[in-house]
């Protein structure tokens, strides 16, 4: 991976750096901090990776992104969800309200499904209650997904399976 770095740019370079980072190589972390965090198109992704490892500056960057005013269109709501989930996974509970907001009865079902998937992926016991109101949903498949998410949060072995399936679907 290190040998390929000088010959690639953009997202390809970021993916190589991400692999190094996930393998625990200090070069991956250094490049994420020094290079990717300074690149507007990569900063969010880099910060989400770094925040999971406890990087304070990355968490603060992500919190500032959540706090920014935004136009409430779907792509912006999905980005806020992604950032909030990353912060929650990193141990920062301040943004559970973003998940609650996304599960409201007046919310687009697509955003509800994405939020349920994020909750199931995080898999924290304390988040199971957020999915409970959707167990009674009349939208096709929503009640079933809410039940699966609750199980993923309450049963570690099912949560592992949920994350594995979600990872396969994402790739």
PDB file of C-alpha atoms in Angstrom, residues 44-45 48 62 66 75-89 98-99 102 118:
ATOM      1  CA  UNK A  44     -15.822  14.572   6.334  1.00  0.00           C
ATOM      2  CA  UNK A  45     -14.734  10.996   5.558  1.00  0.00           C
ATOM      3  CA  UNK A  48     -15.317  10.200  10.672  1.00  0.00           C
ATOM      4  CA  UNK A  62     -17.777  16.876  12.766  1.00  0.00           C
ATOM      5  CA  UNK A  66     -23.682  19.201  12.410  1.00  0.00           C
ATOM      6  CA  UNK A  75     -28.876  14.737   0.651  1.00  0.00           C
ATOM      7  CA  UNK A  76     -28.131  17.168   3.481  1.00  0.00           C
ATOM      8  CA  UNK A  77     -30.251  15.181   5.934  1.00  0.00           C
ATOM      9  CA  UNK A  78     -28.431  11.980   4.967  1.00  0.00           C
ATOM     10  CA  UNK A  79     -25.037  13.668   5.438  1.00  0.00           C
ATOM     11  CA  UNK A  80     -26.111  14.913   8.891  1.00  0.00           C
ATOM     12  CA  UNK A  81     -27.232  11.371   9.721  1.00  0.00           C
ATOM     13  CA  UNK A  82     -23.878   9.945   8.653  1.00  0.00           C
ATOM     14  CA  UNK A  83     -21.970  12.479  10.736  1.00  0.00           C
ATOM     15  CA  UNK A  84     -24.250  12.085  13.771  1.00  0.00           C
ATOM     16  CA  UNK A  85     -23.871   8.294  13.604  1.00  0.00           C
ATOM     17  CA  UNK A  86     -20.077   8.618  13.427  1.00  0.00           C
ATOM     18  CA  UNK A  87     -20.064  10.885  16.471  1.00  0.00           C
ATOM     19  CA  UNK A  88     -22.358   8.548  18.416  1.00  0.00           C
ATOM     20  CA  UNK A  89     -20.157   5.570  17.513  1.00  0.00           C
ATOM     21  CA  UNK A  98     -30.590  13.990  15.011  1.00  0.00           C
ATOM     22  CA  UNK A  99     -31.624  10.330  14.956  1.00  0.00           C
ATOM     23  CA  UNK A 102     -35.133  11.624  11.481  1.00  0.00           C
ATOM     24  CA  UNK A 118     -27.615   3.584  11.161  1.00  0.00           C
TER      25      UNK A 118
END
